[in-house]
mmCIF file of C-alpha atoms in Angstrom:
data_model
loop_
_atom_site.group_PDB
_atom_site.id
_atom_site.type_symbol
_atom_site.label_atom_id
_atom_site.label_comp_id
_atom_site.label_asym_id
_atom_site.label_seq_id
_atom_site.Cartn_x
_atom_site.Cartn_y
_atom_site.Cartn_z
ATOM 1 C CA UNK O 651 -0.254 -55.947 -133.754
ATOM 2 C CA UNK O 652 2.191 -57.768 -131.233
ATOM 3 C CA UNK O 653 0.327 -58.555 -127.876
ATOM 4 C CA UNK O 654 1.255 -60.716 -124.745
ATOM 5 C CA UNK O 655 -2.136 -62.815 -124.499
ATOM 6 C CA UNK O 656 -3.821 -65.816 -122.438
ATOM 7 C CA UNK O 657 -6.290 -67.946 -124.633
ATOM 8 C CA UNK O 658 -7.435 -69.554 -121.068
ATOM 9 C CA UNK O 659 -6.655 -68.741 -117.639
ATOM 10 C CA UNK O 660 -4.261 -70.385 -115.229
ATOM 11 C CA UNK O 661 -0.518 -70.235 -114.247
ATOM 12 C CA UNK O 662 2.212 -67.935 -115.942
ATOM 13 C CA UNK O 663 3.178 -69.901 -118.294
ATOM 14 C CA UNK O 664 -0.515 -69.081 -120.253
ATOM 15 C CA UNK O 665 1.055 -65.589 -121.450
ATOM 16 C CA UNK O 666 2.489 -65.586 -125.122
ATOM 17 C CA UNK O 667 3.181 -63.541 -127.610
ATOM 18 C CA UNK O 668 0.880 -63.562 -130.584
ATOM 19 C CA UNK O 669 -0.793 -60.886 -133.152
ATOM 20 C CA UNK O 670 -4.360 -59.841 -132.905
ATOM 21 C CA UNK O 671 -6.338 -57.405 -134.537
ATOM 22 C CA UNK O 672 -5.378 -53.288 -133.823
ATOM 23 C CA UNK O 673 -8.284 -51.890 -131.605
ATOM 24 C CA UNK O 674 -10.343 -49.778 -133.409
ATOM 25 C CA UNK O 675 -10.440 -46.193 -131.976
ATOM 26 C CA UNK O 676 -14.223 -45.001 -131.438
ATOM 27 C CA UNK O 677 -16.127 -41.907 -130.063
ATOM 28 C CA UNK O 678 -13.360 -39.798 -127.113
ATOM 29 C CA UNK O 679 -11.288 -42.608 -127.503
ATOM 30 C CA UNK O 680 -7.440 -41.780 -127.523
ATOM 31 C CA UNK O 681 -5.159 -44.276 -129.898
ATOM 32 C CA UNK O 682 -1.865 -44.766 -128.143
ATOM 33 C CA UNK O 683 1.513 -46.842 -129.315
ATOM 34 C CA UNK O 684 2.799 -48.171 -126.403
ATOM 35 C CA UNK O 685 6.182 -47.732 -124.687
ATOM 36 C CA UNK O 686 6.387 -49.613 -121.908
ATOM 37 C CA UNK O 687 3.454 -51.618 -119.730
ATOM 38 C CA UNK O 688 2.864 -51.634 -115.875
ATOM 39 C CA UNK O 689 2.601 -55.308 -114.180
ATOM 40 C CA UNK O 690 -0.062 -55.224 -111.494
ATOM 41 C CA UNK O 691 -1.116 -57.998 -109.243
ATOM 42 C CA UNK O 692 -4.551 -57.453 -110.617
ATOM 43 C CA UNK O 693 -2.982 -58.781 -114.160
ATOM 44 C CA UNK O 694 -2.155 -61.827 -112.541
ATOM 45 C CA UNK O 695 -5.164 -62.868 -110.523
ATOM 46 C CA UNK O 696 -7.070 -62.157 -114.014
ATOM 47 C CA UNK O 697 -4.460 -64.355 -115.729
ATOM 48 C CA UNK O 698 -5.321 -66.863 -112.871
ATOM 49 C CA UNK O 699 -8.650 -66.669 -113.037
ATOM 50 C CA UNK O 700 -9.436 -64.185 -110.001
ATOM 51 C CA UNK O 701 -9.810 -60.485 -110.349
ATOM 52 C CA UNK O 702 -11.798 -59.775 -112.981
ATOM 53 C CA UNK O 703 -11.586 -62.707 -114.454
ATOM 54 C CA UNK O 704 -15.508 -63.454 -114.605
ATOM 55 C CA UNK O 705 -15.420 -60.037 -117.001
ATOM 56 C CA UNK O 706 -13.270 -61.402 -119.678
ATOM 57 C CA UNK O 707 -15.341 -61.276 -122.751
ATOM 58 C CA UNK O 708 -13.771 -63.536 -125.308
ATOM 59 C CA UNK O 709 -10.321 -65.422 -125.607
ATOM 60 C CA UNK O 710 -7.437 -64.681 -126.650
ATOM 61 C CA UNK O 711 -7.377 -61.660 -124.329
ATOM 62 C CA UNK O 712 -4.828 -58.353 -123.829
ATOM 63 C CA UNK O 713 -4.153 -57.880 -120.466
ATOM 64 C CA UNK O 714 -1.850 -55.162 -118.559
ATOM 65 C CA UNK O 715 -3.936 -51.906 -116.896
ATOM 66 C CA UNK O 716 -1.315 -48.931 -117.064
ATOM 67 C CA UNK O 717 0.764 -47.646 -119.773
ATOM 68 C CA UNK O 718 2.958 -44.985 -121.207
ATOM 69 C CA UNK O 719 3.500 -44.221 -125.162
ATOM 70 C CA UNK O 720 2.822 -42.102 -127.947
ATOM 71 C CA UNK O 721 -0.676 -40.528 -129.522
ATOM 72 C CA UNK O 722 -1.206 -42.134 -132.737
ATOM 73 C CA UNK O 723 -4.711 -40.743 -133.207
ATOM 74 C CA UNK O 724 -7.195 -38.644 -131.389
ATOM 75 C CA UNK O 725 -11.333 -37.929 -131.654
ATOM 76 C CA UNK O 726 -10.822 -34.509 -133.610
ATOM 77 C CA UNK O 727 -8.324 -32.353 -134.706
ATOM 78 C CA UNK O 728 -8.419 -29.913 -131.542
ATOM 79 C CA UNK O 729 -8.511 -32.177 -129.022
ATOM 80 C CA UNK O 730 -5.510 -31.399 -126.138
ATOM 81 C CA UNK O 731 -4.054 -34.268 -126.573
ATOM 82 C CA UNK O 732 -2.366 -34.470 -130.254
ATOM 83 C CA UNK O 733 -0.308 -37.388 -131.969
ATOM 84 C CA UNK O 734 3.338 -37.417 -130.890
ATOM 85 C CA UNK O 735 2.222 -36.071 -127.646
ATOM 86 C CA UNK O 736 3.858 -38.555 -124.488
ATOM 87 C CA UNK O 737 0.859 -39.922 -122.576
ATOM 88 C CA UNK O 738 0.443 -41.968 -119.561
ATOM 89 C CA UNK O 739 -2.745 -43.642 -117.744
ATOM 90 C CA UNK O 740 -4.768 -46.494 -117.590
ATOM 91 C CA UNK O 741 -7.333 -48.307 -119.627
ATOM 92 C CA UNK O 742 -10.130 -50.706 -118.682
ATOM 93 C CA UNK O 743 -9.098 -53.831 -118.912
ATOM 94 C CA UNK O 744 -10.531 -56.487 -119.532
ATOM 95 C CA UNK O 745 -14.445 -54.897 -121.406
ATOM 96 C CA UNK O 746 -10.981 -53.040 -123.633
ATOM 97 C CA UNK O 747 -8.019 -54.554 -124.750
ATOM 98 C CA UNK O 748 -5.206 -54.080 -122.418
ATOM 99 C CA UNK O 749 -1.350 -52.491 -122.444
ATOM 100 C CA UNK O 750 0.583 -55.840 -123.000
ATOM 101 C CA UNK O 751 -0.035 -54.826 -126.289
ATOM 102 C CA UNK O 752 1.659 -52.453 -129.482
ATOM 103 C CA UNK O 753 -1.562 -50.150 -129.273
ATOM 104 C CA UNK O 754 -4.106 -49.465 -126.819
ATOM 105 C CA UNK O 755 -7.234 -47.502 -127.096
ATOM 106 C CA UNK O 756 -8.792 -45.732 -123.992
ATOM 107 C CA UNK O 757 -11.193 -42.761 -123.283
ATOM 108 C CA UNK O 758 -10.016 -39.479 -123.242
ATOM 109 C CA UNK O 759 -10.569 -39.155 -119.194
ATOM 110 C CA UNK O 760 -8.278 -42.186 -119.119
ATOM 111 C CA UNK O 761 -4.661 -40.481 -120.118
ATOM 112 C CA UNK O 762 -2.909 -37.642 -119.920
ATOM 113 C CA UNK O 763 0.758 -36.267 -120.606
ATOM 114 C CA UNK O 764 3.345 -38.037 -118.557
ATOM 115 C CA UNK O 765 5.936 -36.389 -116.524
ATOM 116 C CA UNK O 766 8.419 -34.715 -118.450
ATOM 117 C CA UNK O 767 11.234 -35.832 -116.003
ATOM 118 C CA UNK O 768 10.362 -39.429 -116.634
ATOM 119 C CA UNK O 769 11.314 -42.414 -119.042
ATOM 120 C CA UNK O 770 8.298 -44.285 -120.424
ATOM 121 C CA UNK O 771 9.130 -47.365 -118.604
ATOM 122 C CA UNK O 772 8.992 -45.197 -115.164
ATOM 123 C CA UNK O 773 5.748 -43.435 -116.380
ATOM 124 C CA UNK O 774 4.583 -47.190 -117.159
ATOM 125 C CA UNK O 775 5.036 -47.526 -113.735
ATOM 126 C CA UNK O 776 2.790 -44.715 -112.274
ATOM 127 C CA UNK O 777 -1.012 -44.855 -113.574
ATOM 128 C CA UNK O 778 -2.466 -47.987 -111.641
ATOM 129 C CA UNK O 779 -0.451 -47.602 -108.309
ATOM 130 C CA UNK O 780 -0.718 -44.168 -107.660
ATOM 131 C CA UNK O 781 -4.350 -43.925 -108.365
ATOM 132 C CA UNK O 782 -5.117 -46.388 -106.156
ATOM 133 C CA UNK O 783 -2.745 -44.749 -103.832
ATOM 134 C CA UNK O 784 -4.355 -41.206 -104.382
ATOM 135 C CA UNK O 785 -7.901 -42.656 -103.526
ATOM 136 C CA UNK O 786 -7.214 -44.429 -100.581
ATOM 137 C CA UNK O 787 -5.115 -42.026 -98.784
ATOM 138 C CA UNK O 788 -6.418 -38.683 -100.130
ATOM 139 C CA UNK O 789 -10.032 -38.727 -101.630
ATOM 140 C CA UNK O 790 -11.387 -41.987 -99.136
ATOM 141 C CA UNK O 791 -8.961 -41.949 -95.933
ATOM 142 C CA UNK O 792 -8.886 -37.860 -96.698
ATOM 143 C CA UNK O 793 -5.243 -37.845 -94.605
ATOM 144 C CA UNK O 794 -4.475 -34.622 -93.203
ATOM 145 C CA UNK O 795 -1.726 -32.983 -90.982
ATOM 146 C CA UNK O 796 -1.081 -34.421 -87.675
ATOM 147 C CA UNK O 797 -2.638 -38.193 -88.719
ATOM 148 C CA UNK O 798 -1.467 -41.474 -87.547
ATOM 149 C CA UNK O 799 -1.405 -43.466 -90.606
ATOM 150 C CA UNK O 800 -0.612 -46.678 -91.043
ATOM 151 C CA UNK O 801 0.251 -48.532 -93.948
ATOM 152 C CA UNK O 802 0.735 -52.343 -94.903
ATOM 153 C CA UNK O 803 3.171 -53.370 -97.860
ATOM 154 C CA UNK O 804 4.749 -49.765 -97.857
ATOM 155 C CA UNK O 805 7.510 -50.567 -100.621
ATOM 156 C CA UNK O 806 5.394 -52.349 -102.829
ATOM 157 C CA UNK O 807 3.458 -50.844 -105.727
ATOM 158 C CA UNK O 808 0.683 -48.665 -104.534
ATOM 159 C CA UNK O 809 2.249 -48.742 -101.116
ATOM 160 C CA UNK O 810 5.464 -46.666 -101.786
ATOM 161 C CA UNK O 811 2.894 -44.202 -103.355
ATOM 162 C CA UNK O 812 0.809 -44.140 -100.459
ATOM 163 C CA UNK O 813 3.550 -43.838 -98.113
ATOM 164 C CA UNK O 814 4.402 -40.843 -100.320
ATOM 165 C CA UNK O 815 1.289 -39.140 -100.161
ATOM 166 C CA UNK O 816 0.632 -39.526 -96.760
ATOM 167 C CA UNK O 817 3.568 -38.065 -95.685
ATOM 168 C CA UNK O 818 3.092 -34.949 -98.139
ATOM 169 C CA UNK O 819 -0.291 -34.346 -96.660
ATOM 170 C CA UNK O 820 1.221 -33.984 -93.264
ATOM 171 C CA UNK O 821 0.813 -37.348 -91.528
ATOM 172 C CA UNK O 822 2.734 -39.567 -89.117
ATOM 173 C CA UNK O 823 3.273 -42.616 -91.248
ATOM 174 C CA UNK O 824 4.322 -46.095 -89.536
ATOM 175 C CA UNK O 825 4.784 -48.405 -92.457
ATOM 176 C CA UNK O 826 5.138 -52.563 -92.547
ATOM 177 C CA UNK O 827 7.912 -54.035 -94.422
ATOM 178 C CA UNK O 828 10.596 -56.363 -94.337
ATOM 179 C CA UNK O 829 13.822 -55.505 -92.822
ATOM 180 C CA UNK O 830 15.385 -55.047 -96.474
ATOM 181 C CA UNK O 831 12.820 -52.313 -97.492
ATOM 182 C CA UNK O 832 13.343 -50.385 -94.246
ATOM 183 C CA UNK O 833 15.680 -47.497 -95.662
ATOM 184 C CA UNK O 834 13.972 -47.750 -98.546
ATOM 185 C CA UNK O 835 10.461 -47.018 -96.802
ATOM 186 C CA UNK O 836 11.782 -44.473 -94.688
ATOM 187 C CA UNK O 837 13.002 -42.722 -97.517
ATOM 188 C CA UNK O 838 9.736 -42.151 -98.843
ATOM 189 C CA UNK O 839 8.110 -40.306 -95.844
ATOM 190 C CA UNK O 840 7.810 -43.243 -93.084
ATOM 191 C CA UNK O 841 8.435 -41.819 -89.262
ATOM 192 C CA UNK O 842 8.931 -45.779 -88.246
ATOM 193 C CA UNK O 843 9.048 -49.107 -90.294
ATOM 194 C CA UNK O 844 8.275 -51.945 -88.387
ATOM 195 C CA UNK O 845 9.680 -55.555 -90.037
ATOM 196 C CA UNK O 846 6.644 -58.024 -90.298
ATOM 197 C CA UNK O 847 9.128 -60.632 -90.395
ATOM 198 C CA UNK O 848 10.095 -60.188 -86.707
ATOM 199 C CA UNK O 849 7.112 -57.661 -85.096
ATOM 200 C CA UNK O 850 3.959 -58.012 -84.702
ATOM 201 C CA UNK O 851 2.581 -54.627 -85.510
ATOM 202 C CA UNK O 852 -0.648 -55.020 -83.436
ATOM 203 C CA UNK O 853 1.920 -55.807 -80.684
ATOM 204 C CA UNK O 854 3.566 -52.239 -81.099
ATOM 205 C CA UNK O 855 1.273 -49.550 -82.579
ATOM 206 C CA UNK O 856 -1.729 -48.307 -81.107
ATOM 207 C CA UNK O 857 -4.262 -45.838 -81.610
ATOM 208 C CA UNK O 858 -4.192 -44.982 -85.458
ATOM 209 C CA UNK O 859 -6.301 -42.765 -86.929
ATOM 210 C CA UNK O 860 -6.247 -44.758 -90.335
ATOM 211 C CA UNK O 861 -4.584 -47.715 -91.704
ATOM 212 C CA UNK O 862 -4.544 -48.352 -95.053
ATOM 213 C CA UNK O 863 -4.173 -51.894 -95.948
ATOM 214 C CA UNK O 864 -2.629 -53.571 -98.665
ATOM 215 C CA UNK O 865 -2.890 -56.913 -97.741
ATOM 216 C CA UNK O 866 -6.171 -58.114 -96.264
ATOM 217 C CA UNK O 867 -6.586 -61.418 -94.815
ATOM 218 C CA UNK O 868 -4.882 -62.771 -97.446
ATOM 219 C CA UNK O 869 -1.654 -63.061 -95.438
ATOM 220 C CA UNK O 870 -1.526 -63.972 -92.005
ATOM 221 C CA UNK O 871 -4.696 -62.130 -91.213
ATOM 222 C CA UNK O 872 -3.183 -58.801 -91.794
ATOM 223 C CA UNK O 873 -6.664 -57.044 -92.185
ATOM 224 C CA UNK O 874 -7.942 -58.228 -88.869
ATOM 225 C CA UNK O 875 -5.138 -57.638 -86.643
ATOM 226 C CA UNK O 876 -5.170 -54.202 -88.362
ATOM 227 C CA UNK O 877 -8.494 -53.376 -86.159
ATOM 228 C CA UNK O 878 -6.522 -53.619 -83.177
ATOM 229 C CA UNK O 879 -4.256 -50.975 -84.221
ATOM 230 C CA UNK O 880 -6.393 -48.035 -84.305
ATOM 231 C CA UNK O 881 -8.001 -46.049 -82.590
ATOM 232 C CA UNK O 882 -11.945 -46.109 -81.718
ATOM 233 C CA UNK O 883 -13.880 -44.670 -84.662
ATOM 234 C CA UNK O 884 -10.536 -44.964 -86.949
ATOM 235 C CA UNK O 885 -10.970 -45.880 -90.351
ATOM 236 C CA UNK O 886 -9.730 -49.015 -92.349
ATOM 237 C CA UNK O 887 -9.540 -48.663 -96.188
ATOM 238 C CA UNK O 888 -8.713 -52.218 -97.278
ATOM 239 C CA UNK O 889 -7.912 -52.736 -100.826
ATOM 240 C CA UNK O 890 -7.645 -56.025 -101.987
ATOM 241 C CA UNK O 891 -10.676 -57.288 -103.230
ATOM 242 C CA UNK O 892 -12.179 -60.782 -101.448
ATOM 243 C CA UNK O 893 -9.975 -61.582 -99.357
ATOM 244 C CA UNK O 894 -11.718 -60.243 -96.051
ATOM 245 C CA UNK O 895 -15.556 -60.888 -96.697
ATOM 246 C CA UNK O 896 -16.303 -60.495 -93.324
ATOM 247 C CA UNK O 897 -14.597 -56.906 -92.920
ATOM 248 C CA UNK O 898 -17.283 -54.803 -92.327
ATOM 249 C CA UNK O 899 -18.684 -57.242 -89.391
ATOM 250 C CA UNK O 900 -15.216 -57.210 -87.347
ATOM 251 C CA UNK O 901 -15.141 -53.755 -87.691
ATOM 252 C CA UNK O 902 -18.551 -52.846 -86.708
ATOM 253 C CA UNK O 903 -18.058 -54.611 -83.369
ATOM 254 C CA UNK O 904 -15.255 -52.967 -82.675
ATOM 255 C CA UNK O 905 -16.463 -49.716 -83.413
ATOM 256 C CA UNK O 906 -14.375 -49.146 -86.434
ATOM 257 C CA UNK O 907 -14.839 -47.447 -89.940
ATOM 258 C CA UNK O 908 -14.145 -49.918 -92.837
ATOM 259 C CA UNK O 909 -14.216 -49.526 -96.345
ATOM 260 C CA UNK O 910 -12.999 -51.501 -99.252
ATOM 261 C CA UNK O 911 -11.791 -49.408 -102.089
ATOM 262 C CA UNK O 912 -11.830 -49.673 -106.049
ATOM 263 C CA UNK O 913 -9.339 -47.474 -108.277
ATOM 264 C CA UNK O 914 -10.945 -45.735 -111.640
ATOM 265 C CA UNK O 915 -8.959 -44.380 -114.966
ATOM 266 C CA UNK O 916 -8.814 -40.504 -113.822
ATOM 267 C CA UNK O 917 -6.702 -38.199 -116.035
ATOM 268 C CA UNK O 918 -7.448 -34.963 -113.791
ATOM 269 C CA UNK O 919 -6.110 -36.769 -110.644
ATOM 270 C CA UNK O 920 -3.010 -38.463 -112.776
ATOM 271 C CA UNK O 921 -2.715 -34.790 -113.897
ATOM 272 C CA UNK O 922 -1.679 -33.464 -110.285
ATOM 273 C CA UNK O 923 -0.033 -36.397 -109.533
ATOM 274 C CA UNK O 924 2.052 -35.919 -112.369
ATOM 275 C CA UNK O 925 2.789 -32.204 -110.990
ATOM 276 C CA UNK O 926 3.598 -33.605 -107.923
ATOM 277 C CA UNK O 927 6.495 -36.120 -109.909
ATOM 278 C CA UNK O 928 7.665 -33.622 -111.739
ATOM 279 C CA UNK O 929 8.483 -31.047 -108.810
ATOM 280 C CA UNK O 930 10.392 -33.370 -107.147
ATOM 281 C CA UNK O 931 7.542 -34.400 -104.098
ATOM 282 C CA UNK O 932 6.590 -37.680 -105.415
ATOM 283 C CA UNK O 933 9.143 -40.358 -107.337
ATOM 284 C CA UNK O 934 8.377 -43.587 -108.946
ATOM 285 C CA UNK O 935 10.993 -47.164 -108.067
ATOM 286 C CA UNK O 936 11.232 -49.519 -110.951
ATOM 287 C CA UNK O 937 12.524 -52.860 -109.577
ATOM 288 C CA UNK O 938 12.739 -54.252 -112.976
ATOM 289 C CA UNK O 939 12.290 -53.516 -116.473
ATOM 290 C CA UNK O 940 11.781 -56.693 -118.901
ATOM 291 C CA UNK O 941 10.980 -57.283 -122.177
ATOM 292 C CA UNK O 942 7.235 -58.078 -123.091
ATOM 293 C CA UNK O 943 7.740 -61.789 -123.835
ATOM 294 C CA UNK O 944 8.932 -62.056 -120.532
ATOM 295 C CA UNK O 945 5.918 -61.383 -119.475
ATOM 296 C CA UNK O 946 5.560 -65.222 -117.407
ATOM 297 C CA UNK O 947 8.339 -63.771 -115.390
ATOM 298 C CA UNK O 948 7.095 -60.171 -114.330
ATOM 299 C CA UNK O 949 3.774 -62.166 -113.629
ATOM 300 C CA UNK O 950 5.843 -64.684 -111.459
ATOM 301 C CA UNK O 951 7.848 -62.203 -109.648
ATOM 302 C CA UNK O 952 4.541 -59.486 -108.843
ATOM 303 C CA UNK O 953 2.772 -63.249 -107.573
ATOM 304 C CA UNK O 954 5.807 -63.811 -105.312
ATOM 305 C CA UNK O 955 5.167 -60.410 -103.237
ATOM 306 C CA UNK O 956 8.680 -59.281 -102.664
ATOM 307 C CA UNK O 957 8.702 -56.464 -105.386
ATOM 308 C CA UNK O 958 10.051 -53.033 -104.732
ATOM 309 C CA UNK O 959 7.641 -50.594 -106.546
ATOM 310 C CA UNK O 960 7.091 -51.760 -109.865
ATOM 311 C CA UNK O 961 8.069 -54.040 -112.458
ATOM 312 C CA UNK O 962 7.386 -53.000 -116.296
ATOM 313 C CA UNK O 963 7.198 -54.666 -119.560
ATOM 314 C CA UNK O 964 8.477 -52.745 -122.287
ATOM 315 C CA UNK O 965 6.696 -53.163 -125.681
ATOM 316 C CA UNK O 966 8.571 -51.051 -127.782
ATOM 317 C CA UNK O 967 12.059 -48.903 -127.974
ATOM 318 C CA UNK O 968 11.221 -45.430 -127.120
ATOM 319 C CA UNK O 969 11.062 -43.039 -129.976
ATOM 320 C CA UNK O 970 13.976 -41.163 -131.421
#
């Protein structure tokens, strides 16, 4: 099959196309041909070397987490999911071949129909980011009516999903993002948008009941300043991995809750999330759409950080 691939890690210009060998569908496993491919800045700190780099098994590798296509084969002949069926979700990438690819194979608890009122290149979009989303805001930061939430790259990725589901929960989101993305943020559910360009948000909000962080102390110490922005006993649920190893010691002396958090392949959740898209509550923003061997370029412009929700890589026309 066609697959973007690294056969080392380093810069952008390591992804090419190049065949490789089909995966080979085993036990619950679900075969899927692949529409379309979500780009997530996990994909690139692999490619670079970060993430889960240390994981990679053998060169060349398939990398890409999220996808949306078609069932090409399934464990048994009842299963609920049936070929021809429209699927979304995520796989585990990199112990499995990944989505940059013509075919991916993941567990059953991994996928599940997309939303009808999508494309595949907008489903593509979904899996990754709104799981991540989901367990931060929902099943870690468990946001509720009345909160003060605040959240750090709101019109990014997983952040225009968490602003989303913070808001439908009932919360009083203040969101950070440039002055560019402040309609676009406040369209999604955000009370205020402060501009990070021009505020300091520790400067201006106060007493928050959560903040969930996008950023860590990977830019301009986002992560610690964050602990002066909420409330005694409020609770930090910082995502990116490593870039705040002392987290949980800052917080502690400040008498603050802290918690990194880790997103899983979860077809039930993806399942109400995907009732959520299609009544209208939740939407997906694709900022760009390219074709797989482009795939340098979607991996240059998620690395550059000024992405509005998602950028996909499509892998194959959709079906007729």
């Amino acid at each position: 099959m066609r697959a973007l691939v690294i056969d080392q890690t380093g810069g952008a210009e390591e992804l090419h196309i190049a065949e490789v060998p089909d995966p080979i569908r085993v036990s619950d496993e679900v075969l899927v041909r692949v529409m379309a491919a979500g780009v997530n800045p996990i994909d690139a700190k692999t490619r670079a070397g970060r993430g889960v780099a240390k994981a990679i098994p053998a060169f060349p590798v398939v990398l890409g987490g999220d996808f949306a296509g078609v069932v090409e084969a399934v464990p048994y002949s009842a299963h609920p999911l049936q070929p021809g069926d429209r699927v979304y979700g995520m796989g585990r990438v990199p112990r499995a071949g990944g989505s940059y690819a013509e075919l991916i194979s993941v567990s059953s608890l991994s996928l599940t129909r997309m939303p009808a009122t999508l494309t595949f290149a907008e489903a593509a979009a979904v899996p990754l980011a709104a799981l991540t989303a989901w367990g931060a805001v929902v099943d870690t930061a468990r946001v509720h009516d009345g909160q003060r939430v605040l959240i750090h790259a709101a019109a990014g990725g997983v952040g225009h999903f968490a602003v989303q589901f913070a808001a439908y929960f009932g919360a009083v989101v203040t969101a950070t993002a440039s002055a560019r993305n402040a309609d676009f943020v406040r369209g999604l559910g955000a009370r205020r948008v402060i501009d990070y360009t021009g505020e300091r948000f520790e400067e201006v909000v106060t007493g928050q009941d959560v903040v969930i962080d996008l950023i860590g102390n990977a830019k301009d110490d986002t992560g610690t300043r964050s602990l002066e922005a909420l409330r005694p006993a409020g609770l930090i649920v910082t995502v990116p991995t490593g870039s705040w190893p002392t987290m949980d010691e800052e917080a502690a002396a400040r008498g603050i809750r802290a918690t990194g958090y880790s997103v899983a392949p979860d077809a039930r959740t993806l399942s109400v999330i995907t009732r959520l898209i299609d009544d209208g509550a939740v939407r997906v923003h694709l900022d760009r759409e390219l074709p797989l061997e482009d795939g340098a370029e979607a991996h240059r412009l998620i690395e550059a950080g000024h992405v509005r929700g998602k950028v996909v890589l499509r892998v194959a026309p959709d079906p007729a």
